[in-house]
Amino acid sequence: MELTVLVDNNTQKDYDLLGEFGLSILIEDEYRKILFDCGYSNVFIKNAYHMNIDLADVTDIVLSHSHNDHTGGFLWLQNLYKKLLKVGFVINNKRVVAHPYIFKPHLDENFANIGFPGDENSISDFFELTYTKEPFKITENLIYLGEFPASDSSEDPDESALVYTSKKGLIIISGCAHAGLANIVEYAKKVTNQSKIYAIIGGVHLLQKSDTDIKKLGIYLQRQGVQMIYPCHCCDLRAKIILSKYLTVKEAYSGFKLSV
Ligand SMILES: [Fe+2]
């Protein structure tokens, strides 16, 4: 399995990669090419282009939840495919895996929709929509977890995550972790019936958490034997420093790759 961060808040590469407040990760496993989230805009498409990654043959698009820093780029991708179709490219059907509430509007305090930028009718025929609240196998070792039974917050019941069962242990790939990282880890262990956790990568939802809450999470992750965490997207230096007292914290950013 090879994982490439197409967009994150930061980048550390010395070529033309961009960062934005969003997340998009490409996972290549078996013969499938899975796009996990689409960032906020078309930045993930630009970054993929600069990394020589072809998005035309993506087989699956998995959306962690509806917030537009994860789904905003979806219609940009759809437009790219439409343009490619027009000039004669073959665009195979793509499976879209998401929670049934993916198109439900999410209003912010100014009543602006910060959910998916469109509705089900705006989705082209070449996307095959697969809604599920249950765990769903994307490849033999990659599982979409579906709805978490326990959640730290009731506002985002639609958020899910991916888990990859590697020989080194579980790799948890998180979008924003509104449900709480500990809940995600517990559910990933239950679904896979495995308890060894190799790594966690993705959004950790720690920007607004107190030092005490982050410390509690660090202690929990240490007790779970999590070997390393790559906190990206919704994390800051303060949270990384606190977590680093309990487990290995590594950087992930636009252009970062992880292979197992
Ligand atoms: Fe987010």
Coordinates of C-alpha atoms and ligand atoms in Angstrom, one line a residue:
M1 CA 0.0 0.0 0.0
E2 CA 1.3 3.4 -0.9
L3 CA -0.3 6.5 0.6
T4 CA 0.4 10.0 -0.8
V5 CA -0.9 13.2 0.9
L6 CA -2.3 15.3 -2.0
V7 CA -3.2 18.2 0.1
D8 CA -2.8 19.2 3.7
N9 CA -2.6 22.5 5.6
N10 CA 1.2 22.5 5.1
T11 CA 3.8 21.4 2.6
Q12 CA 7.6 20.9 3.0
K13 CA 8.5 20.0 -0.5
D14 CA 10.7 22.2 -2.6
Y15 CA 8.6 22.0 -5.7
D16 CA 5.3 23.5 -6.7
L17 CA 3.1 22.0 -4.1
L18 CA 0.5 24.0 -2.2
G19 CA -1.2 23.7 1.2
E20 CA -4.7 24.7 2.1
F21 CA -7.0 24.1 5.1
G22 CA -8.2 20.7 4.0
L23 CA -7.2 17.2 3.4
S24 CA -6.9 14.8 0.5
I25 CA -5.0 11.5 0.5
L26 CA -4.4 9.1 -2.4
I27 CA -4.1 5.4 -1.4
E28 CA -2.9 2.8 -3.9
D29 CA -3.5 -0.8 -2.9
E30 CA -3.9 -4.0 -4.9
Y31 CA -5.3 -2.7 -8.2
R32 CA -7.3 0.1 -6.8
K33 CA -6.6 3.8 -6.6
I34 CA -8.5 5.4 -3.8
L35 CA -9.0 9.0 -3.2
F36 CA -9.8 9.8 0.5
D37 CA -11.3 13.3 0.6
C38 CA -10.8 16.0 -1.9
G39 CA -9.6 19.0 0.1
Y40 CA -11.3 22.4 -0.1
S41 CA -10.7 23.4 -3.7
N42 CA -8.8 22.2 -6.8
V43 CA -5.4 22.3 -5.0
F44 CA -5.3 18.6 -4.7
I45 CA -5.6 18.3 -8.5
K46 CA -2.8 20.8 -9.0
N47 CA -0.6 19.0 -6.5
A48 CA -1.3 15.6 -8.1
Y49 CA -0.3 17.2 -11.5
H50 CA 3.0 18.4 -10.0
M51 CA 3.7 15.0 -8.6
N52 CA 2.9 13.3 -11.9
I53 CA -0.1 11.5 -10.4
D54 CA -2.9 10.7 -12.8
L55 CA -6.3 11.1 -11.2
A56 CA -8.2 9.9 -14.3
D57 CA -7.8 6.3 -13.3
V58 CA -8.9 6.7 -9.7
T59 CA -11.2 3.7 -8.9
D60 CA -12.8 4.9 -5.6
I61 CA -13.5 8.1 -3.8
V62 CA -14.1 7.8 -0.1
L63 CA -15.5 10.8 1.7
S64 CA -14.8 11.0 5.4
H65 CA -17.6 13.4 6.0
S66 CA -19.4 16.3 4.3
H67 CA -17.5 19.4 5.5
N68 CA -16.3 21.4 2.6
D69 CA -12.6 21.2 3.6
H70 CA -12.9 17.5 2.6
T71 CA -15.5 17.6 -0.1
G72 CA -15.0 21.1 -1.7
G73 CA -12.7 19.6 -4.3
F74 CA -15.2 16.9 -5.4
L75 CA -16.9 19.0 -8.1
W76 CA -13.5 20.2 -9.4
L77 CA -12.7 16.6 -9.9
Q78 CA -16.0 15.9 -11.6
N79 CA -15.3 18.9 -13.9
L80 CA -11.9 17.6 -14.7
Y81 CA -13.4 14.2 -15.7
K82 CA -16.1 15.9 -17.8
K83 CA -13.4 17.9 -19.7
L84 CA -11.3 14.7 -20.2
L85 CA -14.4 12.9 -21.5
K86 CA -15.0 15.7 -24.0
V87 CA -11.6 15.4 -25.5
G88 CA -11.8 11.6 -25.9
F89 CA -10.4 10.1 -22.7
V90 CA -12.0 7.0 -21.3
I91 CA -13.2 7.7 -17.7
N92 CA -14.2 4.5 -16.0
N93 CA -16.9 4.6 -13.4
K94 CA -15.8 5.5 -10.0
R95 CA -17.3 4.1 -6.8
V96 CA -18.0 6.8 -4.2
V97 CA -18.2 5.5 -0.7
A98 CA -19.8 7.8 1.9
H99 CA -22.2 8.1 4.8
P100 CA -25.9 8.4 3.8
Y101 CA -25.9 12.0 5.2
I102 CA -23.1 13.1 2.9
F103 CA -25.4 15.6 1.0
K104 CA -27.1 16.9 4.1
P105 CA -26.4 20.7 4.4
H106 CA -24.3 21.8 7.3
L107 CA -24.8 25.4 8.3
D108 CA -22.2 27.5 10.1
E109 CA -23.0 30.4 12.5
N110 CA -23.8 32.7 9.5
F111 CA -26.1 30.1 8.0
A112 CA -23.7 29.4 5.1
N113 CA -23.6 25.8 4.0
I114 CA -20.2 24.4 4.8
G115 CA -21.3 20.9 3.7
F116 CA -20.9 19.2 0.4
P117 CA -21.0 21.8 -2.4
G118 CA -24.0 20.6 -4.2
D119 CA -26.7 17.8 -3.9
E120 CA -27.1 14.3 -5.2
N121 CA -28.5 15.6 -8.5
S122 CA -25.3 17.5 -9.2
I123 CA -23.3 14.2 -9.3
S124 CA -22.4 12.8 -12.8
D125 CA -23.4 9.3 -13.9
F126 CA -19.8 8.1 -13.9
F127 CA -19.9 8.2 -10.1
E128 CA -21.5 5.2 -8.5
L129 CA -22.8 6.3 -5.1
T130 CA -22.4 3.7 -2.3
Y131 CA -23.9 4.9 1.0
T132 CA -23.2 3.0 4.1
K133 CA -23.2 3.4 7.8
E134 CA -21.6 -0.1 8.1
P135 CA -17.9 -1.1 7.7
F136 CA -17.2 -1.6 4.0
K137 CA -14.2 -3.3 2.5
I138 CA -12.5 -1.2 -0.2
T139 CA -9.7 -3.7 -0.8
E140 CA -8.7 -6.9 1.1
N141 CA -6.9 -4.8 3.7
L142 CA -8.5 -1.4 3.5
I143 CA -11.8 -0.9 5.3
Y144 CA -14.1 2.1 5.4
L145 CA -15.3 2.1 9.0
G146 CA -18.8 3.5 8.6
E147 CA -20.6 5.3 11.4
F148 CA -18.9 5.2 14.8
P149 CA -21.0 3.9 17.6
A150 CA -19.6 6.3 20.1
S151 CA -18.8 9.9 19.4
D152 CA -17.3 12.9 21.3
S153 CA -19.7 15.2 19.6
S154 CA -23.2 14.8 18.3
E155 CA -22.8 17.4 15.5
D156 CA -21.1 15.1 13.0
P157 CA -22.6 11.6 13.0
D158 CA -21.6 11.3 9.3
E159 CA -17.9 11.2 9.9
S160 CA -15.9 8.0 9.2
A161 CA -12.3 7.0 8.7
L162 CA -10.3 4.2 7.0
V163 CA -8.3 1.5 8.5
Y164 CA -5.6 -0.5 6.7
T165 CA -4.5 -3.9 8.1
S166 CA -0.8 -4.1 7.5
K167 CA 1.7 -6.7 8.6
K168 CA 3.2 -4.1 11.0
G169 CA -0.3 -3.4 12.6
L170 CA -3.3 -1.2 11.9
I171 CA -2.9 2.1 10.0
I172 CA -5.7 4.4 10.8
I173 CA -6.4 7.1 8.2
S174 CA -8.5 9.9 9.6
G175 CA -10.3 12.8 7.9
C176 CA -11.0 15.3 10.7
A177 CA -11.6 13.0 13.7
H178 CA -14.7 15.0 15.0
A179 CA -15.7 11.7 16.6
G180 CA -12.6 11.7 18.7
L181 CA -9.4 9.8 17.9
A182 CA -9.8 7.4 20.8
N183 CA -13.3 6.4 19.6
I184 CA -11.9 5.9 16.1
V185 CA -9.1 3.7 17.4
E186 CA -11.5 1.7 19.5
Y187 CA -13.9 1.1 16.6
A188 CA -11.0 0.2 14.2
K189 CA -9.8 -2.4 16.7
K190 CA -13.3 -3.8 17.0
V191 CA -14.0 -3.9 13.2
T192 CA -10.6 -5.6 12.4
N193 CA -10.4 -7.7 15.5
Q194 CA -6.8 -6.6 15.8
S195 CA -5.2 -4.4 18.6
K196 CA -1.7 -3.7 17.3
I197 CA -1.6 -0.2 15.9
Y198 CA 1.3 0.8 13.8
A199 CA 0.3 4.4 12.8
I200 CA -2.3 7.0 12.7
I201 CA -2.3 9.6 9.9
G202 CA -4.7 12.4 9.0
G203 CA -6.8 15.0 10.8
V204 CA -6.9 14.7 14.5
H205 CA -9.3 17.6 15.5
L206 CA -7.1 19.0 18.2
L207 CA -7.1 22.7 17.4
Q208 CA -9.8 23.6 20.0
K209 CA -8.9 20.9 22.6
S210 CA -7.5 21.8 25.9
D211 CA -3.9 20.8 26.9
T212 CA -5.5 18.4 29.4
D213 CA -7.6 16.7 26.7
I214 CA -4.6 16.3 24.4
K215 CA -2.6 14.9 27.3
K216 CA -5.4 12.3 28.0
L217 CA -5.3 11.4 24.3
G218 CA -1.5 11.0 24.4
I219 CA -1.7 8.7 27.4
Y220 CA -4.4 6.7 25.7
L221 CA -2.4 6.3 22.5
Q222 CA 0.7 5.4 24.4
R223 CA -1.2 2.6 26.3
Q224 CA -2.5 1.4 23.0
G225 CA 1.1 1.0 21.8
V226 CA 0.6 3.3 18.8
Q227 CA 4.0 3.4 17.3
M228 CA 3.7 6.7 15.5
I229 CA 1.2 9.5 14.6
Y230 CA 1.3 11.8 11.6
P231 CA -1.1 14.5 12.8
C232 CA -2.1 16.8 9.9
H233 CA -4.9 19.1 8.9
C234 CA -6.6 20.1 12.2
C235 CA -3.6 20.1 14.5
D236 CA -1.2 22.8 15.8
L237 CA 2.3 22.8 17.2
R238 CA 1.0 22.9 20.8
A239 CA -0.9 19.6 20.3
K240 CA 2.1 18.0 18.5
I241 CA 4.4 19.0 21.4
I242 CA 2.1 17.5 24.0
L243 CA 1.5 14.3 22.0
S244 CA 5.3 13.9 21.5
K245 CA 5.7 13.2 25.3
Y246 CA 3.8 10.0 24.8
L247 CA 4.5 8.7 21.3
T248 CA 6.5 9.4 18.2
V249 CA 5.0 12.3 16.3
K250 CA 6.1 12.7 12.7
E251 CA 5.3 15.3 10.1
A252 CA 2.9 14.8 7.2
Y253 CA 2.2 17.4 4.5
S254 CA 1.2 17.9 0.9
G255 CA 3.5 15.5 -1.0
F256 CA 4.2 13.2 1.9
K257 CA 4.4 9.5 1.1
L258 CA 4.0 6.4 3.3
S259 CA 4.5 2.9 2.1
V260 CA 3.9 -0.4 3.9
Ligands
FE1 FE -11.6 19.2 8.4

